[in-house]
């Protein structure tokens, strides 16, 4: 599971692997994957989609994009 938080209001976001969300976090679930959003990240990410891909070295890369 992942948690997305905003970074000091500068428009940047942080993503971290977590076992569970914190009280007050919003939960987005799709295809068995859960992402917890801190309350400060909910509005700015409302029209976004989170994409993930595994690179050749086995690392996971995340990207935010506009919802179609």
PDB file of C-alpha atoms in Angstrom:
ATOM      1  CA  UNK A   1       0.000   0.000   0.000  1.00  0.00           C
ATOM      2  CA  UNK A   2       1.152   3.518  -0.685  1.00  0.00           C
ATOM      3  CA  UNK A   3       0.594   6.854   0.995  1.00  0.00           C
ATOM      4  CA  UNK A   4       0.739  10.147  -0.904  1.00  0.00           C
ATOM      5  CA  UNK A   5       1.357  13.376   0.970  1.00  0.00           C
ATOM      6  CA  UNK A   6       1.811  16.969  -0.171  1.00  0.00           C
ATOM      7  CA  UNK A   7       5.098  18.668   0.531  1.00  0.00           C
ATOM      8  CA  UNK A   8       4.781  22.029   2.296  1.00  0.00           C
ATOM      9  CA  UNK A   9       2.299  23.432  -0.220  1.00  0.00           C
ATOM     10  CA  UNK A  10       4.916  23.696  -2.984  1.00  0.00           C
ATOM     11  CA  UNK A  11       2.970  21.502  -5.443  1.00  0.00           C
ATOM     12  CA  UNK A  12       5.249  18.489  -4.921  1.00  0.00           C
ATOM     13  CA  UNK A  13       4.100  15.163  -3.527  1.00  0.00           C
ATOM     14  CA  UNK A  14       5.831  12.346  -1.675  1.00  0.00           C
ATOM     15  CA  UNK A  15       4.969   8.680  -2.050  1.00  0.00           C
ATOM     16  CA  UNK A  16       5.864   6.108   0.602  1.00  0.00           C
ATOM     17  CA  UNK A  17       5.129   2.416   1.126  1.00  0.00           C
ATOM     18  CA  UNK A  18       3.042   1.948   4.287  1.00  0.00           C
ATOM     19  CA  UNK A  19       1.336  -0.962   6.035  1.00  0.00           C
ATOM     20  CA  UNK A  20      -1.821   1.084   6.720  1.00  0.00           C
ATOM     21  CA  UNK A  21      -3.121   4.627   6.458  1.00  0.00           C
ATOM     22  CA  UNK A  22      -3.295   7.175   9.232  1.00  0.00           C
ATOM     23  CA  UNK A  23      -6.548   8.375  10.816  1.00  0.00           C
ATOM     24  CA  UNK A  24      -8.125  10.953   8.496  1.00  0.00           C
ATOM     25  CA  UNK A  25      -6.479   9.630   5.320  1.00  0.00           C
ATOM     26  CA  UNK A  26      -8.687   9.070   2.279  1.00  0.00           C
ATOM     27  CA  UNK A  27      -8.471   5.660   0.600  1.00  0.00           C
ATOM     28  CA  UNK A  28      -8.457   5.092  -3.154  1.00  0.00           C
ATOM     29  CA  UNK A  29      -8.753   1.446  -4.165  1.00  0.00           C
ATOM     30  CA  UNK A  30      -8.559  -0.083  -7.637  1.00  0.00           C
ATOM     31  CA  UNK A  31      -7.895  -3.651  -8.782  1.00  0.00           C
ATOM     32  CA  UNK A  32      -6.868  -4.653  -5.265  1.00  0.00           C
ATOM     33  CA  UNK A  33      -4.355  -1.830  -4.842  1.00  0.00           C
ATOM     34  CA  UNK A  34      -4.893   0.732  -2.066  1.00  0.00           C
ATOM     35  CA  UNK A  35      -3.458   4.234  -1.964  1.00  0.00           C
ATOM     36  CA  UNK A  36      -3.904   6.409   1.111  1.00  0.00           C
ATOM     37  CA  UNK A  37      -4.079  10.162   0.585  1.00  0.00           C
ATOM     38  CA  UNK A  38      -3.317  12.648   3.327  1.00  0.00           C
ATOM     39  CA  UNK A  39      -6.112  15.221   3.546  1.00  0.00           C
ATOM     40  CA  UNK A  40      -3.832  17.952   2.135  1.00  0.00           C
ATOM     41  CA  UNK A  41      -3.287  15.866  -1.017  1.00  0.00           C
ATOM     42  CA  UNK A  42      -6.936  15.011  -1.763  1.00  0.00           C
ATOM     43  CA  UNK A  43      -8.045  18.203  -3.554  1.00  0.00           C
ATOM     44  CA  UNK A  44      -4.903  18.704  -5.691  1.00  0.00           C
ATOM     45  CA  UNK A  45      -5.020  15.051  -6.820  1.00  0.00           C
ATOM     46  CA  UNK A  46      -8.784  14.871  -7.434  1.00  0.00           C
ATOM     47  CA  UNK A  47      -8.424  14.991 -11.233  1.00  0.00           C
ATOM     48  CA  UNK A  48      -5.207  12.924 -11.427  1.00  0.00           C
ATOM     49  CA  UNK A  49      -4.388   9.285 -12.092  1.00  0.00           C
ATOM     50  CA  UNK A  50      -1.417   7.408 -10.578  1.00  0.00           C
ATOM     51  CA  UNK A  51       0.504   5.196 -12.990  1.00  0.00           C
ATOM     52  CA  UNK A  52       3.229   2.720 -12.036  1.00  0.00           C
ATOM     53  CA  UNK A  53       5.714   0.820 -14.166  1.00  0.00           C
ATOM     54  CA  UNK A  54       8.607  -1.523 -13.418  1.00  0.00           C
ATOM     55  CA  UNK A  55      11.893  -0.530 -15.073  1.00  0.00           C
ATOM     56  CA  UNK A  56      14.527  -2.953 -16.432  1.00  0.00           C
ATOM     57  CA  UNK A  57      16.371  -2.969 -13.088  1.00  0.00           C
ATOM     58  CA  UNK A  58      13.194  -4.002 -11.257  1.00  0.00           C
ATOM     59  CA  UNK A  59      12.564  -0.583  -9.707  1.00  0.00           C
ATOM     60  CA  UNK A  60       9.074   0.863  -9.667  1.00  0.00           C
ATOM     61  CA  UNK A  61       8.528   4.285 -11.198  1.00  0.00           C
ATOM     62  CA  UNK A  62       5.396   6.299 -10.377  1.00  0.00           C
ATOM     63  CA  UNK A  63       3.898   9.125 -12.412  1.00  0.00           C
ATOM     64  CA  UNK A  64       0.878  11.415 -11.951  1.00  0.00           C
ATOM     65  CA  UNK A  65      -1.176  12.286 -15.005  1.00  0.00           C
ATOM     66  CA  UNK A  66      -4.503  13.888 -15.925  1.00  0.00           C
ATOM     67  CA  UNK A  67      -7.556  11.646 -15.884  1.00  0.00           C
ATOM     68  CA  UNK A  68      -8.923  11.071 -19.383  1.00  0.00           C
TER      69      UNK A  68
END
